[in-house]
PDB file of C-alpha atoms (C1' of nucleotides) in Angstrom:
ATOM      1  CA  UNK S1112       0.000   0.000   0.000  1.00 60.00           C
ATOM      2  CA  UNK S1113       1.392   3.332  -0.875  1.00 85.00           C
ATOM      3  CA  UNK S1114       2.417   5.799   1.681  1.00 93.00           C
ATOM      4  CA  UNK S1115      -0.450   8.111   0.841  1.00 97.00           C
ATOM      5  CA  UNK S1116      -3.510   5.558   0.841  1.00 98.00           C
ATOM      6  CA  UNK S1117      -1.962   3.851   4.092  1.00 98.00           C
ATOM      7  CA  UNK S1118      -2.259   7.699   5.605  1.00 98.00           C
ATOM      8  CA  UNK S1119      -5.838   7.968   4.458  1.00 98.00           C
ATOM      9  CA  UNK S1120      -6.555   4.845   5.871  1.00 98.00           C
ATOM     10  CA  UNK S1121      -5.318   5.284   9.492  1.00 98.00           C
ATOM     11  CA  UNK S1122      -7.152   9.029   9.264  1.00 98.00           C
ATOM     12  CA  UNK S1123     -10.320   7.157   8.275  1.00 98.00           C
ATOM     13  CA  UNK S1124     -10.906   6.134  12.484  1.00 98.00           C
ATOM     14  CA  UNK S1125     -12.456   8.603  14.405  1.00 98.00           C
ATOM     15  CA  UNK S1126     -10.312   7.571  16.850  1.00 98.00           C
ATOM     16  CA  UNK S1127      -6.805   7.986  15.413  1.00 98.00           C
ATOM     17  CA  UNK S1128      -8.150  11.194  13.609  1.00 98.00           C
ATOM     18  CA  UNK S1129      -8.717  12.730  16.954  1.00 98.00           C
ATOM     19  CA  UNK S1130      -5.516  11.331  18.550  1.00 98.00           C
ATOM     20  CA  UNK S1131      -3.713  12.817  15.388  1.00 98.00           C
ATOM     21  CA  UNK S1132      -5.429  16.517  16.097  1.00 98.00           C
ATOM     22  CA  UNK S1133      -4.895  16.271  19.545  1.00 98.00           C
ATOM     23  CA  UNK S1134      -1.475  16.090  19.015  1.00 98.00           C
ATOM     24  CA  UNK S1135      -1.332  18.590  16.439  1.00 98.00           C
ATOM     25  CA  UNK S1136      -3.162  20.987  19.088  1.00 98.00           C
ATOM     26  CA  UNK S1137      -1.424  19.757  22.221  1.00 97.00           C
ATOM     27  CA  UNK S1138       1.782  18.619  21.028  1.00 97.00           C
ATOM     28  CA  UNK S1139       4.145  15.834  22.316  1.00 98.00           C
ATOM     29  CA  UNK S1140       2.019  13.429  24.575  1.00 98.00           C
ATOM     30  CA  UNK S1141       2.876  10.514  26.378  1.00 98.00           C
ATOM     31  CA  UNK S1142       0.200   7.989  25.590  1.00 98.00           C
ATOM     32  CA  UNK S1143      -1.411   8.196  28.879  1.00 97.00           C
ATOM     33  CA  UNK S1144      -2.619  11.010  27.994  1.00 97.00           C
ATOM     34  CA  UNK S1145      -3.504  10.062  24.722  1.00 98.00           C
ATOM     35  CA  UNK S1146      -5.939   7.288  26.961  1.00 97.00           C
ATOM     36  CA  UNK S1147      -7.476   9.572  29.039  1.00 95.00           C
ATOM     37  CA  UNK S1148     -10.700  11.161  27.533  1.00 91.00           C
ATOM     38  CA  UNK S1149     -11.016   8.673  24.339  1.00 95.00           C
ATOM     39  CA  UNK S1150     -14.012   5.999  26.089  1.00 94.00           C
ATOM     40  CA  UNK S1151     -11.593   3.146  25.550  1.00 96.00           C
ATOM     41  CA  UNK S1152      -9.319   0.590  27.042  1.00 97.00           C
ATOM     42  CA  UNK S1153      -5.688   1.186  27.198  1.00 97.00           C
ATOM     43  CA  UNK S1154      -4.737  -1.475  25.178  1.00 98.00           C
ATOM     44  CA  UNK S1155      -7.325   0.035  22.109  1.00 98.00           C
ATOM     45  CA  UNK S1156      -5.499   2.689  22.311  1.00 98.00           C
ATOM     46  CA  UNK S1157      -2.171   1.650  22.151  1.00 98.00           C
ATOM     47  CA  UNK S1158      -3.082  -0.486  19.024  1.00 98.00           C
ATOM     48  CA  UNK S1159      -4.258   2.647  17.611  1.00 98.00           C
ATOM     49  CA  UNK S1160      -1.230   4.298  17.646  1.00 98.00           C
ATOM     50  CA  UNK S1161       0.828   1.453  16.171  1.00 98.00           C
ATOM     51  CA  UNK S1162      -1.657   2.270  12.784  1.00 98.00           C
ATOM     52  CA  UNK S1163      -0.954   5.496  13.039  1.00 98.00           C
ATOM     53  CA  UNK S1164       3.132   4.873  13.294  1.00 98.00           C
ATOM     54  CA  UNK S1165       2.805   2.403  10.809  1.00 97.00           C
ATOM     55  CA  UNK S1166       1.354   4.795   8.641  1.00 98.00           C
ATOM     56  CA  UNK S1167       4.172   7.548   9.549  1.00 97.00           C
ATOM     57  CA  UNK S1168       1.843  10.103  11.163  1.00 98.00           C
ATOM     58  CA  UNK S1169       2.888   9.929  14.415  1.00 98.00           C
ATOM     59  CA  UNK S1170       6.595   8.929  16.115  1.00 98.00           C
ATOM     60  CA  UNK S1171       7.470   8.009  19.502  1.00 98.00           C
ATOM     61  CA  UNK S1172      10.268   8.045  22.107  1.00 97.00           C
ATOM     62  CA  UNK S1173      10.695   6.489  25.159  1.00 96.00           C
ATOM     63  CA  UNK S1174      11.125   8.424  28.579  1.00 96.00           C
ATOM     64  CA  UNK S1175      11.236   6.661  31.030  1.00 95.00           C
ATOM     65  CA  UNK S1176       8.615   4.178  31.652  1.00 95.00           C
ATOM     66  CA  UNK S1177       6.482   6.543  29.270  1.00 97.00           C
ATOM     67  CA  UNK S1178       6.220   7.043  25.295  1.00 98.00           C
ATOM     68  CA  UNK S1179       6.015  10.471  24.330  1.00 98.00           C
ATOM     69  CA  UNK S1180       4.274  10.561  21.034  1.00 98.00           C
ATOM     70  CA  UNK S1181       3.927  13.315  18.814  1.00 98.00           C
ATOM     71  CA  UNK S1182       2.892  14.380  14.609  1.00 98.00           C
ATOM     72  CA  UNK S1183       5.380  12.966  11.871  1.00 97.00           C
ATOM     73  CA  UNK S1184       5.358  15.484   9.172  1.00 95.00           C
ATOM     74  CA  UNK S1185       6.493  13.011   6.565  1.00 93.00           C
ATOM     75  CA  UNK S1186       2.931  10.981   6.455  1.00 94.00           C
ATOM     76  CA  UNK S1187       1.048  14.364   6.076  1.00 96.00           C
ATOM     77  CA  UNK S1188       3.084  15.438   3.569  1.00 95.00           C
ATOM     78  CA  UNK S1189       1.942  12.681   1.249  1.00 96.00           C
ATOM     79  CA  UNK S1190      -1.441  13.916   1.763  1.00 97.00           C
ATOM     80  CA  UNK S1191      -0.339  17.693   1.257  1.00 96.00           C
ATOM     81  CA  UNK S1192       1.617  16.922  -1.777  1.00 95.00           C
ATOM     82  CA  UNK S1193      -1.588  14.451  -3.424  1.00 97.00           C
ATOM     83  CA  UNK S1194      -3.963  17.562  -2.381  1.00 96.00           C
ATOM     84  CA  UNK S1195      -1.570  20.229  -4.102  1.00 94.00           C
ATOM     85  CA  UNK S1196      -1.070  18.190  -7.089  1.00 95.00           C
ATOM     86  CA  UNK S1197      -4.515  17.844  -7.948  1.00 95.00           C
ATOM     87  CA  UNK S1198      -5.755  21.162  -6.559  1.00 93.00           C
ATOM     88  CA  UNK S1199      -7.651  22.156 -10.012  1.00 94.00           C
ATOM     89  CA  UNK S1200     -10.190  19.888  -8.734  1.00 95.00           C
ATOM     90  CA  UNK S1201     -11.200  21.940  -5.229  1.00 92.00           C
ATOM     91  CA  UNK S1202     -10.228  25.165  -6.135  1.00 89.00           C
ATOM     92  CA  UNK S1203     -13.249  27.512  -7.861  1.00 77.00           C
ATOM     93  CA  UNK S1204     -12.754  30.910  -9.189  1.00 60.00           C
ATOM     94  CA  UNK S1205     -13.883  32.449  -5.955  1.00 60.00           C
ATOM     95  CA  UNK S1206     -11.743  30.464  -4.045  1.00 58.00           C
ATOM     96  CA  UNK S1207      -8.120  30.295  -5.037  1.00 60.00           C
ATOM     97  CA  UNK S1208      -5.638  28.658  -2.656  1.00 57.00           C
ATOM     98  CA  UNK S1209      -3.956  32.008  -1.716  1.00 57.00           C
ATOM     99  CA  UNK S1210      -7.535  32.839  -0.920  1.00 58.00           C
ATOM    100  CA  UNK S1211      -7.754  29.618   1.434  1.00 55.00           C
ATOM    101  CA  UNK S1212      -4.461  30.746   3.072  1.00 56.00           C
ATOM    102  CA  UNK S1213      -5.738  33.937   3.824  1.00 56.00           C
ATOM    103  CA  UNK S1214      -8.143  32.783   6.180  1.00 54.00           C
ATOM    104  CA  UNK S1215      -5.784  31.342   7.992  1.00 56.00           C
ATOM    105  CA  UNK S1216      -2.840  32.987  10.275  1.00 50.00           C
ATOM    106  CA  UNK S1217      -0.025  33.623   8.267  1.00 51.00           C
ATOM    107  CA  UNK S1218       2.670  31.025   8.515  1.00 50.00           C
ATOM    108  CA  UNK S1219       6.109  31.795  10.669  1.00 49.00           C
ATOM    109  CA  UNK S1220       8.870  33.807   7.732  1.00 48.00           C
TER     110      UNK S1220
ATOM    111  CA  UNK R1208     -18.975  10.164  10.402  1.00 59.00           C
ATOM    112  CA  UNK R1209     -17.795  13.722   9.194  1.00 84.00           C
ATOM    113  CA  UNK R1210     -17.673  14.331   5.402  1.00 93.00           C
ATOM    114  CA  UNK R1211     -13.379  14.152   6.180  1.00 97.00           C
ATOM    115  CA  UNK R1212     -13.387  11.198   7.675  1.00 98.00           C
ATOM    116  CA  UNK R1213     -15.883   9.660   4.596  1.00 98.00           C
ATOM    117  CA  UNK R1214     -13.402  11.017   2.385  1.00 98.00           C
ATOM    118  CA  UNK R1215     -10.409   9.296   3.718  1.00 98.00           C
ATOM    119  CA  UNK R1216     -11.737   6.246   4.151  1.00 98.00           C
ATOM    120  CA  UNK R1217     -13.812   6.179   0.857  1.00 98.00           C
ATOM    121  CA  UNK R1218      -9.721   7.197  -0.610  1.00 98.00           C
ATOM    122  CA  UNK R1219      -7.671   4.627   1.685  1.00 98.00           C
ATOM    123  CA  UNK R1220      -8.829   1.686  -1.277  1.00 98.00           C
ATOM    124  CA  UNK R1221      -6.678   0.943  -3.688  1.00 98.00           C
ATOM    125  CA  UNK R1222      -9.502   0.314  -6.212  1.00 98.00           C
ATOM    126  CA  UNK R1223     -11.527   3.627  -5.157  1.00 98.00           C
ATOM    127  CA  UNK R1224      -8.517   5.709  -5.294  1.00 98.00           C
ATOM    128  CA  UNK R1225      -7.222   4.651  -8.681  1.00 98.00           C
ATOM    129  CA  UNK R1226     -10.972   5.165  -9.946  1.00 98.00           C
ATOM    130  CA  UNK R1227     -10.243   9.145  -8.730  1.00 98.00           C
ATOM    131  CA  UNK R1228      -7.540   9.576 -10.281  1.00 98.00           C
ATOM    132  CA  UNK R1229      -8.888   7.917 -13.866  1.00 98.00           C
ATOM    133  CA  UNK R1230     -11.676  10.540 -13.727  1.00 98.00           C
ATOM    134  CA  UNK R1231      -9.587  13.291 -12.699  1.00 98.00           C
ATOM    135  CA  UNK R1232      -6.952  12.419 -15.660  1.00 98.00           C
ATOM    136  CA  UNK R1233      -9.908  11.290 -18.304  1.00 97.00           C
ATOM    137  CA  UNK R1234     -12.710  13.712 -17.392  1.00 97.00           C
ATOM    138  CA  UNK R1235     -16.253  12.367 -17.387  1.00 98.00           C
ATOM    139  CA  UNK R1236     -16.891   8.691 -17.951  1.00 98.00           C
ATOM    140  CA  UNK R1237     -19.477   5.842 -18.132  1.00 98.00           C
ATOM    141  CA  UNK R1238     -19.284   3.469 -15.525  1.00 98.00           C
ATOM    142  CA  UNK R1239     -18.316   0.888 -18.321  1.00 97.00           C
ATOM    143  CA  UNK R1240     -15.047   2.333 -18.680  1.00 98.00           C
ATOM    144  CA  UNK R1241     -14.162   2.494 -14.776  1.00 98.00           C
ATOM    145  CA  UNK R1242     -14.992  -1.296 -14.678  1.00 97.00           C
ATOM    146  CA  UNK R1243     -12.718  -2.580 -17.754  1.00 95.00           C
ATOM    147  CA  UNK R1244      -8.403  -2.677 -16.142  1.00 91.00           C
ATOM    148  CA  UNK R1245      -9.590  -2.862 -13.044  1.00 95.00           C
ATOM    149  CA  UNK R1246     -10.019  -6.361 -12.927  1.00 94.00           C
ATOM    150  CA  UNK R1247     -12.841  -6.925 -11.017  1.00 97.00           C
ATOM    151  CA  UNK R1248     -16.375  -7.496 -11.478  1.00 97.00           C
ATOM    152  CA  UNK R1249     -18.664  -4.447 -12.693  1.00 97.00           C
ATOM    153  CA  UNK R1250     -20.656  -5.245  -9.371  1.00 98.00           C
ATOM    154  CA  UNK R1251     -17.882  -5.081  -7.161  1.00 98.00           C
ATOM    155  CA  UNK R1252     -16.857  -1.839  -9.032  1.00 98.00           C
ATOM    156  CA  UNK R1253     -20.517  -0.786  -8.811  1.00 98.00           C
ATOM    157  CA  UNK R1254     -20.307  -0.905  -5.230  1.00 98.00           C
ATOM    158  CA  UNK R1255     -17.049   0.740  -5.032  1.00 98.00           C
ATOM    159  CA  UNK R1256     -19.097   3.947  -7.079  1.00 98.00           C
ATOM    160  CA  UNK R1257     -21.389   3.767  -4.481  1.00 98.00           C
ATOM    161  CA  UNK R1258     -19.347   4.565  -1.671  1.00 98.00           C
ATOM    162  CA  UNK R1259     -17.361   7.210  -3.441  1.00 98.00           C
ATOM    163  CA  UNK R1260     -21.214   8.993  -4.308  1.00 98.00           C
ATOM    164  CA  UNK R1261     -22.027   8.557  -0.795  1.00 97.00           C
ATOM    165  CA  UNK R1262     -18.612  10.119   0.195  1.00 98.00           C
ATOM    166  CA  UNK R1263     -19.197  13.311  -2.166  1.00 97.00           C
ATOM    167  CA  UNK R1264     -16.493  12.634  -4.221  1.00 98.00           C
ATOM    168  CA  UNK R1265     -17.981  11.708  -7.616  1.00 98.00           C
ATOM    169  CA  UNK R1266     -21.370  12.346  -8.880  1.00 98.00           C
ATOM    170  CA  UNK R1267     -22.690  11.162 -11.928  1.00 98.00           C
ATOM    171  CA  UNK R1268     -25.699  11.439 -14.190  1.00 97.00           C
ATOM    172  CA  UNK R1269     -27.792   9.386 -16.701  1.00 97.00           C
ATOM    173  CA  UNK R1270     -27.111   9.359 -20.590  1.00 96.00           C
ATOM    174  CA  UNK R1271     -29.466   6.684 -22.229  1.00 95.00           C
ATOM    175  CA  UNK R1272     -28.996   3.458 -20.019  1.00 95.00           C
ATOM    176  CA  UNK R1273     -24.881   4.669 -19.564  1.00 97.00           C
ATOM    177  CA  UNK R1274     -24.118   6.880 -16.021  1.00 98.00           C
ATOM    178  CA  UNK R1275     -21.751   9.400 -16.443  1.00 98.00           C
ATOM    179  CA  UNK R1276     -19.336   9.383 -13.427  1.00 98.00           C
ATOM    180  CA  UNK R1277     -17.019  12.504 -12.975  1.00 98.00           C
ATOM    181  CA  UNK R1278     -15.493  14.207  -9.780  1.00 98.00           C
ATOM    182  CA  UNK R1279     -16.810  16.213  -7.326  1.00 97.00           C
ATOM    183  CA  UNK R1280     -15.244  19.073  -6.205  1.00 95.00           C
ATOM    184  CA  UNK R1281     -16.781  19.367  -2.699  1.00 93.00           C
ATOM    185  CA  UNK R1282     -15.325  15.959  -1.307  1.00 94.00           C
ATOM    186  CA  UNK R1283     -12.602  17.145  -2.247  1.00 96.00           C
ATOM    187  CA  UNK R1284     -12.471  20.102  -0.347  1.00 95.00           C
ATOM    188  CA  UNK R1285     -12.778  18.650   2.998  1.00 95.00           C
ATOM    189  CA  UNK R1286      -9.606  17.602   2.592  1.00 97.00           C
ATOM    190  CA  UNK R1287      -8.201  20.401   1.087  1.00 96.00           C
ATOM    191  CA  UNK R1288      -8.922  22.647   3.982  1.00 95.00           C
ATOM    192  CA  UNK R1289      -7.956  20.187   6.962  1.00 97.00           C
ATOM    193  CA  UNK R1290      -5.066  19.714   4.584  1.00 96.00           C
ATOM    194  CA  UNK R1291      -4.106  23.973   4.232  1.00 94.00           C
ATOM    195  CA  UNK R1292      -5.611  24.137   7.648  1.00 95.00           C
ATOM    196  CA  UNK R1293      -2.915  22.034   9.404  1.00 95.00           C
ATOM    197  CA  UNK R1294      -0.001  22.695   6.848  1.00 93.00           C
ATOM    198  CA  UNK R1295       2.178  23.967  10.144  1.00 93.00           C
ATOM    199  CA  UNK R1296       3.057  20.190  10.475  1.00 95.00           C
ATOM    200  CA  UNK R1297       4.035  19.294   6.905  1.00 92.00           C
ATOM    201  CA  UNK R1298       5.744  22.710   5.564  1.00 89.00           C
ATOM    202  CA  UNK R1299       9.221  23.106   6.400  1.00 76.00           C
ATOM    203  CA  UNK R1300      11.408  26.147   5.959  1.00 60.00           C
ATOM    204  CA  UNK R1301      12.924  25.049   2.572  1.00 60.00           C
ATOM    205  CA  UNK R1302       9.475  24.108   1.569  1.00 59.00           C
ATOM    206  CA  UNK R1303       6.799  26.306   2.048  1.00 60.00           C
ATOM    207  CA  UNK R1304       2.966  26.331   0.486  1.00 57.00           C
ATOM    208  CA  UNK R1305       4.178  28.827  -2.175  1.00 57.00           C
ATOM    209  CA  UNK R1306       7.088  27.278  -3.411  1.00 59.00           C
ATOM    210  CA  UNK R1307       4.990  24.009  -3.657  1.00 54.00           C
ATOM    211  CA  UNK R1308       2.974  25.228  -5.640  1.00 55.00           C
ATOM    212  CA  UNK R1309       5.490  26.528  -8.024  1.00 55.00           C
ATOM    213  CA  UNK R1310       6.467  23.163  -8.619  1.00 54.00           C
ATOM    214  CA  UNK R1311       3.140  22.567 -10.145  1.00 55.00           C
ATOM    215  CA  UNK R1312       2.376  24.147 -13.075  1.00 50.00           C
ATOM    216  CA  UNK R1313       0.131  27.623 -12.626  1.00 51.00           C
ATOM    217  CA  UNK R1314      -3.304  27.555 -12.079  1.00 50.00           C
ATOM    218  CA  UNK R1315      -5.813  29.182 -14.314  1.00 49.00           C
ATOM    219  CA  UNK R1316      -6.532  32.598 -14.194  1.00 47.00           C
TER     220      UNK R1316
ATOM    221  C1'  DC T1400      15.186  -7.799  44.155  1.00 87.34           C
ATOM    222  C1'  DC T1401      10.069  -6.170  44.733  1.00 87.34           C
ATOM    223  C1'  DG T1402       6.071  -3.775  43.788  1.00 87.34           C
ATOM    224  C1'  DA T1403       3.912  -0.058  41.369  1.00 87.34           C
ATOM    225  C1'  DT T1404       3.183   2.401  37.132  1.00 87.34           C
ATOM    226  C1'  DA T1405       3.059   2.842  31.941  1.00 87.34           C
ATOM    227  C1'  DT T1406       2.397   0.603  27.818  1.00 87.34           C
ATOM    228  C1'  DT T1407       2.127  -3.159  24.583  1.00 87.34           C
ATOM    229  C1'  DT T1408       0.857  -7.872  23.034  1.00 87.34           C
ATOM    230  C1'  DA T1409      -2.176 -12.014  22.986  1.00 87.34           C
ATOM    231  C1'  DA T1410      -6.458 -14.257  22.491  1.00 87.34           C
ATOM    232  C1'  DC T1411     -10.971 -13.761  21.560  1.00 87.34           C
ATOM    233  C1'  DA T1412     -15.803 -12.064  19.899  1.00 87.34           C
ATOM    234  C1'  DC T1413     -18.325  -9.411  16.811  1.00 87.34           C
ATOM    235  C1'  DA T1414     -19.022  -6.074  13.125  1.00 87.34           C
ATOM    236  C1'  DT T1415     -17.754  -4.303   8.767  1.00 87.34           C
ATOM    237  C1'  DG T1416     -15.645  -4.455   4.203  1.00 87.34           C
ATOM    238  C1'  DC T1417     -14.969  -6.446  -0.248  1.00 87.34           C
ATOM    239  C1'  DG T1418     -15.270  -9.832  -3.848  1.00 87.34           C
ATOM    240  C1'  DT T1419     -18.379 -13.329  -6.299  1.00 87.34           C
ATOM    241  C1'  DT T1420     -22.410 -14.833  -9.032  1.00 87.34           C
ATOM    242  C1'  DA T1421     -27.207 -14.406 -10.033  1.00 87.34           C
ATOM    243  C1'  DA T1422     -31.082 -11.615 -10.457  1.00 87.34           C
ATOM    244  C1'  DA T1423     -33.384  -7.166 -11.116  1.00 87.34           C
ATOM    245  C1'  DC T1424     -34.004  -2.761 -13.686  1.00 87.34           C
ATOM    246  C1'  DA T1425     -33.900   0.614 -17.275  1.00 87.34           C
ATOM    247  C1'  DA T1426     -33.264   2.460 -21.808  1.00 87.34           C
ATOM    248  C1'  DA T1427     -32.803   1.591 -26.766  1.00 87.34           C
ATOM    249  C1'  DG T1428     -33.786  -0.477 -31.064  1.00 87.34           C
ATOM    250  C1'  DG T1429     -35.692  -3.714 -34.231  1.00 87.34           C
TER     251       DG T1429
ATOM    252  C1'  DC J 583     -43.141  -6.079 -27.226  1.00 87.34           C
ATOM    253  C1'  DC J 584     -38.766  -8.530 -26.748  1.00 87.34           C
ATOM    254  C1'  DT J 585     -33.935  -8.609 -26.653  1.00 87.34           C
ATOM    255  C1'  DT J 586     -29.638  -6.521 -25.899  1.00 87.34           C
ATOM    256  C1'  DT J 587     -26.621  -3.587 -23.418  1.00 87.34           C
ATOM    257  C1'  DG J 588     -25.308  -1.058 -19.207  1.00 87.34           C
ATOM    258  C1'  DT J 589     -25.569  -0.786 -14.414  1.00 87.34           C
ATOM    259  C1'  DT J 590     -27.171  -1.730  -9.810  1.00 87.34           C
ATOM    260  C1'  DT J 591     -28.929  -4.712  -6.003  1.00 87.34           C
ATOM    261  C1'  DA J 592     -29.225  -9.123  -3.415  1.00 87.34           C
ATOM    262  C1'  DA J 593     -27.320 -12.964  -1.085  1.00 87.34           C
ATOM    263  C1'  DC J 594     -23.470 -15.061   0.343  1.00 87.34           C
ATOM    264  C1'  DG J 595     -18.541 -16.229   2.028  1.00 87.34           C
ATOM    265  C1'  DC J 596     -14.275 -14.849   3.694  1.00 87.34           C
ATOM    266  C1'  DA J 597     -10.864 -11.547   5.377  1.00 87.34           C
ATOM    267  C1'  DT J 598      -9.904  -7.615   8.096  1.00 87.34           C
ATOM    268  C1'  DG J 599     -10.772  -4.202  11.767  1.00 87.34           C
ATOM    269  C1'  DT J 600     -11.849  -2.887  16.404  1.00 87.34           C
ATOM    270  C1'  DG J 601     -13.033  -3.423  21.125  1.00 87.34           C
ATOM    271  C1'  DT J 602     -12.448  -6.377  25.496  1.00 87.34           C
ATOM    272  C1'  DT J 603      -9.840  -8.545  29.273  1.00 87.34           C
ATOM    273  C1'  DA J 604      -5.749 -10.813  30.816  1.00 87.34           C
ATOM    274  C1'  DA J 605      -0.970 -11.434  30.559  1.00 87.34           C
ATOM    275  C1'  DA J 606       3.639  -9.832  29.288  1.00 87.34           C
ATOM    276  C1'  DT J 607       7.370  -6.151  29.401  1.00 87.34           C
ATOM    277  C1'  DA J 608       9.963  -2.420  30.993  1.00 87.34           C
ATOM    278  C1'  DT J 609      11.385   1.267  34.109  1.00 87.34           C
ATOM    279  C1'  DC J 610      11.519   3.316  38.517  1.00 87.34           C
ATOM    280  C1'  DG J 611      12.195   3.819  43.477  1.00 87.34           C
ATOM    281  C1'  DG J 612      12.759   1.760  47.658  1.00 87.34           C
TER     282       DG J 612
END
DNA sequence: CCGATATTTAACACATGCGTTAAACAAAGG
DNA sequence: CCTTTGTTTAACGCATGTGTTAAATATCGG
């Protein structure tokens, strides 16, 4: 499976999608907290985030007894890159993609 | 299920997402021509339409006893914003939005 | 070394996904 | 009408996905 269809599969769960944002919006977590809050056993969890390092969305290092996860930009880029390449297909006249980055903060010079 | 989340798991099959990309490369076409290369049954690739529809990715429309299957724009777009909406994780200073882009070719004015 | 804490792996049950073949439908044309 | 062509739906079987609980691992601090 390519790299791209493997991330679009482990984004397809509810549940890895919102691990994957909550990392995005929280940053490096150890999996813990990654538990906490998501209605599910440990152990569902922890299998979720092997998809989702399998995939190359999210990394982890040990510290400790802990495993601090956080986002791999390499898996999202395959998605960026696929989007990008075939943006002829979202975009509209009204709604160019310097238009779509507009109405969002400016990125960091 | 969010129309994201229908989107990337209507995209994480091999068969589904190479049906995409033939109607975003060919244009418009009967379901007839999806089924023949893929090597599969026109049920099976029937089905496979179905989901896709369902997702908002294609659409397609009757011409004699042929449907006419072409892209959608507005599946699309759901992943196009998350996509530009989280692009802090995937750019990187050498490689920002803009210069991505330039490596496609220009967009229509 | 022992027990407590953090996380993963194993074994299992159940639901969903995907392909098959056969049947159903719909439009077109003689 | 009746048949042919194009496509979808139904019924079924098998593989995969996802959650559970229990057991295995690993690190830490006496």
């Amino acid at each position: 499976m390519t790299d791209l269809l493997a991330a679009f599969s482990a984004l397809s769960d509810p549940t890895r999608f919102s691990i994957v944002e909550q990392l995005m919006d929280e940053g490096e977590l150890p999996a813990g907290d990654l538990i906490r809050g998501k209605g599910m056993s440990g152990a569902a969890i922890s299998r979720h985030l092997k998809v989702l390092r399998e995939a190359g969305l999210v990394r982890h290092r040990a510290k400790g007894t802990m495993r601090l996860y956080s986002v791999q930009p390499e898996g999202l880029r395959a998605i960026a890159d696929w989007t990008i390449s075939r943006r002829r297909f979202w975009e509209t006249s009204l709604d160019r993609l310097g238009e779509a980055l507009e109405r969002e903060n400016t990125w960091p010079t």
